[in-house]
Amino acid sequence: MFYKKILIITAFLLSLNYNTFANAEIVAPSNDEIQNWWKQHSEEKMTIHGAPVLIGLRSKEKAFLVPVYFMERGRNDIDHTILVRPAIKAVREVVDPVRRDSVAHDLNHDGISEVETSALGSGQGTTQGAKSIVQFDGWKPIVLHQMEFNDNLGCCAPPPGGCGQCVSKEVNWKFVDLDGDGNDDLLEEIVIKKGPLENKLKSRTTTYRYLFKNNAFIRIKDNDKPK
């Protein structure tokens, strides 16, 4: 009986220590640490210009997304994001479509982050880009959902002075529980604006609904009810 009590107390203490560790705040590495880890991988100069975003990889490893500049690259290739993995003391540049404005969500509360992010380029009065939702399998972003956006508002006007009719496509996302299962889903608004001039645009909004199930976004048709 005595040994049984000892085993129960030991198991309780081990569980307490594990939960304390699991729930402990994850502290981001300093900028100097990040730069040192980066230099072990690359000689390219990198400037950190934003706060780290804590995410959970598919393995449940905790990591950070950090916005950076590569000033020696072309104008549309300066803005990027790096993935910092303190567990292995390593840093890598994240490949497209993860470029900027990363926001971490955990839609189904499983410890794996769904990261909302965007990439864009511009030139001659036009902008072209895409918003994406990704998870990370190690270093690799896995695209779960993506929608393009664009506009020509920097050049539109009647010819010959402009590039023609003004056109804009905006993508707005909200994460809400659509089917009452306690997990968040995706509400997507597509706003199309058209007009002869930028100050004379008429807009039309279309809303799409997606359930988040088994790490996939499943579109609900207008005549379907969430189940």
Short mmCIF file of C-alpha atoms in Angstrom, two decimals:
data_model
loop_
_atom_site.label_atom_id
_atom_site.label_comp_id
_atom_site.label_asym_id
_atom_site.label_seq_id
_atom_site.Cartn_x
_atom_site.Cartn_y
_atom_site.Cartn_z
CA MET A 1 0.00 0.00 0.00
CA PHE A 2 2.87 2.36 0.90
CA TYR A 3 4.59 1.82 -2.48
CA LYS A 4 1.29 2.23 -4.28
CA LYS A 5 0.84 5.66 -2.65
CA ILE A 6 4.40 6.61 -3.63
CA LEU A 7 3.70 5.65 -7.25
CA ILE A 8 0.49 7.69 -7.31
CA ILE A 9 2.22 10.77 -5.85
CA THR A 10 5.13 10.41 -8.27
CA ALA A 11 2.78 10.12 -11.25
CA PHE A 12 0.89 13.20 -10.05
CA LEU A 13 4.08 15.25 -9.72
CA LEU A 14 5.30 14.16 -13.14
CA SER A 15 1.94 15.14 -14.64
CA LEU A 16 2.05 18.49 -12.84
CA ASN A 17 5.56 19.20 -14.11
CA TYR A 18 4.62 18.20 -17.67
CA ASN A 19 1.54 20.42 -17.68
CA THR A 20 3.50 23.33 -16.25
CA PHE A 21 6.11 22.93 -18.98
CA ALA A 22 3.50 22.49 -21.72
CA ASN A 23 1.61 25.60 -20.65
CA ALA A 24 4.71 27.71 -20.03
CA GLU A 25 5.04 30.80 -22.16
CA ILE A 26 7.26 30.26 -25.18
CA VAL A 27 9.78 33.08 -25.36
CA ALA A 28 10.95 34.20 -28.79
CA PRO A 29 14.70 34.28 -29.42
CA SER A 30 16.32 37.70 -29.51
CA ASN A 31 17.05 39.40 -32.82
CA ASP A 32 20.76 38.72 -32.26
CA GLU A 33 20.10 34.99 -31.81
CA ILE A 34 17.96 34.93 -34.94
CA GLN A 35 20.66 36.71 -36.94
CA ASN A 36 23.33 34.31 -35.69
CA TRP A 37 21.25 31.28 -36.67
CA TRP A 38 20.57 32.86 -40.06
CA LYS A 39 24.28 33.43 -40.70
CA GLN A 40 24.91 29.72 -40.15
CA HIS A 41 22.68 29.10 -43.15
CA SER A 42 23.19 32.10 -45.45
CA GLU A 43 25.53 35.04 -46.07
CA GLU A 44 22.72 37.23 -47.42
CA LYS A 45 22.00 40.34 -45.35
CA MET A 46 18.63 40.33 -43.63
CA THR A 47 16.81 43.02 -41.64
CA ILE A 48 14.17 42.08 -39.06
CA HIS A 49 11.34 44.60 -39.14
CA GLY A 50 8.50 43.20 -37.08
CA ALA A 51 7.46 41.17 -34.05
CA PRO A 52 7.66 37.34 -34.11
CA VAL A 53 4.41 35.39 -34.48
CA LEU A 54 4.18 32.18 -32.44
CA ILE A 55 2.90 29.16 -34.38
CA GLY A 56 2.53 25.41 -33.93
CA LEU A 57 3.90 23.18 -36.68
CA ARG A 58 2.12 20.00 -37.74
CA SER A 59 4.51 18.13 -35.44
CA LYS A 60 3.29 20.39 -32.57
CA GLU A 61 6.75 21.94 -32.36
CA LYS A 62 6.57 25.62 -31.44
CA ALA A 63 8.19 28.07 -33.86
CA PHE A 64 8.05 31.72 -34.87
CA LEU A 65 7.32 33.57 -38.10
CA VAL A 66 9.31 36.79 -38.35
CA PRO A 67 8.88 39.52 -41.03
CA VAL A 68 12.16 40.55 -42.66
CA TYR A 69 13.58 42.67 -45.47
CA PHE A 70 16.17 41.55 -48.03
CA MET A 71 17.23 45.00 -49.18
CA GLU A 72 19.62 43.79 -51.89
CA ARG A 73 16.81 42.16 -53.86
CA GLY A 74 14.45 43.74 -56.38
CA ARG A 75 11.64 46.06 -55.29
CA ASN A 76 8.95 43.37 -55.34
CA ASP A 77 11.21 40.82 -53.64
CA ILE A 78 12.26 42.73 -50.50
CA ASP A 79 9.37 41.73 -48.20
CA HIS A 80 9.67 38.19 -46.85
CA THR A 81 9.11 36.01 -43.80
CA ILE A 82 11.52 33.66 -42.04
CA LEU A 83 10.67 30.64 -39.91
CA VAL A 84 12.58 30.48 -36.63
CA ARG A 85 12.73 27.10 -34.86
CA PRO A 86 14.24 27.50 -31.38
CA ALA A 87 14.04 23.76 -30.72
CA ILE A 88 16.74 23.11 -33.32
CA LYS A 89 18.28 26.62 -33.28
CA ALA A 90 17.74 27.15 -37.00
CA VAL A 91 16.25 29.77 -39.33
CA ARG A 92 15.09 29.52 -42.94
CA GLU A 93 13.36 31.84 -45.40
CA VAL A 94 9.78 30.71 -46.00
CA VAL A 95 8.87 30.01 -49.62
CA ASP A 96 5.83 31.47 -51.37
CA PRO A 97 3.00 32.12 -50.79
CA VAL A 98 4.08 33.22 -47.29
CA ARG A 99 5.48 36.73 -47.66
CA ARG A 100 3.91 39.22 -45.22
CA ASP A 101 1.12 40.10 -42.77
CA SER A 102 1.09 36.67 -41.12
CA VAL A 103 -1.59 36.03 -38.47
CA ALA A 104 -1.74 32.74 -36.56
CA HIS A 105 -5.01 30.96 -35.76
CA ASP A 106 -5.79 27.58 -34.23
CA LEU A 107 -9.22 27.02 -35.70
CA ASN A 108 -9.85 23.57 -34.22
CA HIS A 109 -7.74 23.92 -31.05
CA ASP A 110 -5.35 21.07 -31.88
CA GLY A 111 -2.07 22.93 -31.34
CA ILE A 112 -1.41 23.23 -35.08
CA SER A 113 -1.59 26.77 -36.44
CA GLU A 114 -3.55 27.86 -39.48
CA VAL A 115 -1.59 30.88 -40.67
CA GLU A 116 -3.30 33.66 -42.59
CA THR A 117 -0.75 35.35 -44.86
CA SER A 118 -0.36 37.27 -48.11
CA ALA A 119 2.01 37.90 -51.00
CA LEU A 120 1.80 40.71 -53.54
CA GLY A 121 3.63 42.60 -56.23
CA SER A 122 2.98 45.91 -57.94
CA GLY A 123 4.07 47.88 -60.96
CA GLN A 124 2.83 50.46 -63.48
CA GLY A 125 -0.18 51.30 -61.33
CA THR A 126 -1.39 47.73 -60.77
CA THR A 127 -1.27 45.34 -57.82
CA GLN A 128 -1.49 41.56 -58.00
CA GLY A 129 -1.39 39.17 -55.07
CA ALA A 130 -2.89 36.29 -53.13
CA LYS A 131 -4.12 35.67 -49.61
CA SER A 132 -3.46 32.18 -48.29
CA ILE A 133 -4.12 30.02 -45.27
CA VAL A 134 -1.31 27.56 -44.60
CA GLN A 135 -0.05 25.05 -42.07
CA PHE A 136 3.62 24.23 -41.65
CA ASP A 137 5.04 20.74 -42.15
CA GLY A 138 8.54 21.40 -40.89
CA TRP A 139 9.92 24.21 -43.04
CA LYS A 140 7.29 23.76 -45.75
CA PRO A 141 4.03 25.78 -45.87
CA ILE A 142 1.07 23.63 -46.90
CA VAL A 143 -1.64 25.69 -48.62
CA LEU A 144 -5.13 24.92 -47.29
CA HIS A 145 -6.96 27.77 -49.03
CA GLN A 146 -5.98 30.61 -51.33
CA MET A 147 -7.68 33.50 -53.12
CA GLU A 148 -6.17 36.07 -55.47
CA PHE A 149 -6.72 39.83 -55.29
CA ASN A 150 -5.79 42.65 -57.68
CA ASP A 151 -6.43 46.22 -58.77
CA ASN A 152 -5.35 48.76 -61.38
CA LEU A 153 -6.23 51.85 -59.32
CA GLY A 154 -2.84 53.41 -59.85
CA CYS A 155 -3.30 53.78 -63.59
CA CYS A 156 -7.02 53.58 -64.36
CA ALA A 157 -8.66 56.44 -66.25
CA PRO A 158 -10.16 56.83 -69.70
CA PRO A 159 -7.55 56.42 -72.46
CA PRO A 160 -5.27 57.76 -73.74
CA GLY A 161 -4.21 59.07 -70.31
CA GLY A 162 -5.06 55.92 -68.36
CA CYS A 163 -5.17 52.14 -68.66
CA GLY A 164 -8.97 51.94 -68.96
CA GLN A 165 -11.80 51.13 -66.56
CA CYS A 166 -10.95 51.02 -62.86
CA VAL A 167 -11.20 47.48 -61.44
CA SER A 168 -10.50 46.17 -57.95
CA LYS A 169 -10.90 42.78 -56.30
CA GLU A 170 -10.63 42.64 -52.50
CA VAL A 171 -10.59 39.54 -50.31
CA ASN A 172 -11.77 39.78 -46.70
CA TRP A 173 -11.74 36.87 -44.25
CA LYS A 174 -13.50 36.29 -40.95
CA PHE A 175 -13.11 33.18 -38.82
CA VAL A 176 -16.35 32.18 -37.08
CA ASP A 177 -18.08 28.98 -35.98
CA LEU A 178 -20.55 28.28 -38.79
CA ASP A 179 -21.86 24.89 -37.67
CA GLY A 180 -21.81 25.09 -33.88
CA ASP A 181 -19.09 22.48 -33.34
CA GLY A 182 -16.91 24.79 -31.24
CA ASN A 183 -14.31 25.25 -33.98
CA ASP A 184 -13.89 28.25 -36.23
CA ASP A 185 -14.64 28.15 -39.95
CA LEU A 186 -14.08 30.61 -42.79
CA LEU A 187 -16.38 33.38 -43.96
CA GLU A 188 -14.95 34.86 -47.17
CA GLU A 189 -16.08 38.14 -48.73
CA ILE A 190 -15.07 38.98 -52.30
CA VAL A 191 -15.59 42.66 -53.12
CA ILE A 192 -15.47 43.61 -56.81
CA LYS A 193 -15.32 47.32 -57.60
CA LYS A 194 -15.62 48.82 -61.09
CA GLY A 195 -16.03 52.28 -62.51
CA PRO A 196 -14.73 54.88 -64.98
CA LEU A 197 -12.71 56.66 -62.28
CA GLU A 198 -11.37 55.69 -58.84
CA ASN A 199 -13.87 58.01 -57.13
CA LYS A 200 -16.80 56.59 -59.12
CA LEU A 201 -16.54 52.90 -58.30
CA LYS A 202 -19.56 50.65 -57.83
CA SER A 203 -19.05 47.60 -55.63
CA ARG A 204 -20.55 44.12 -55.49
CA THR A 205 -19.90 41.75 -52.56
CA THR A 206 -20.15 37.97 -52.74
CA THR A 207 -19.87 35.87 -49.59
CA TYR A 208 -18.66 32.27 -49.45
CA ARG A 209 -18.74 29.93 -46.45
CA TYR A 210 -16.24 27.16 -45.76
CA LEU A 211 -16.29 24.57 -42.98
CA PHE A 212 -12.88 23.62 -41.57
CA LYS A 213 -12.85 19.82 -41.32
CA ASN A 214 -9.86 17.44 -41.24
CA ASN A 215 -7.42 20.23 -42.10
CA ALA A 216 -9.39 21.23 -45.20
CA PHE A 217 -11.76 24.06 -46.07
CA ILE A 218 -14.98 22.67 -47.54
CA ARG A 219 -17.23 25.17 -49.27
CA ILE A 220 -20.89 25.20 -48.27
CA LYS A 221 -23.18 25.76 -51.22
CA ASP A 222 -25.90 28.38 -50.85
CA ASN A 223 -28.64 25.76 -50.62
CA ASP A 224 -26.74 23.61 -48.12
CA LYS A 225 -27.08 23.80 -44.36
CA PRO A 226 -24.04 23.30 -42.08
CA LYS A 227 -24.08 19.86 -40.47
#
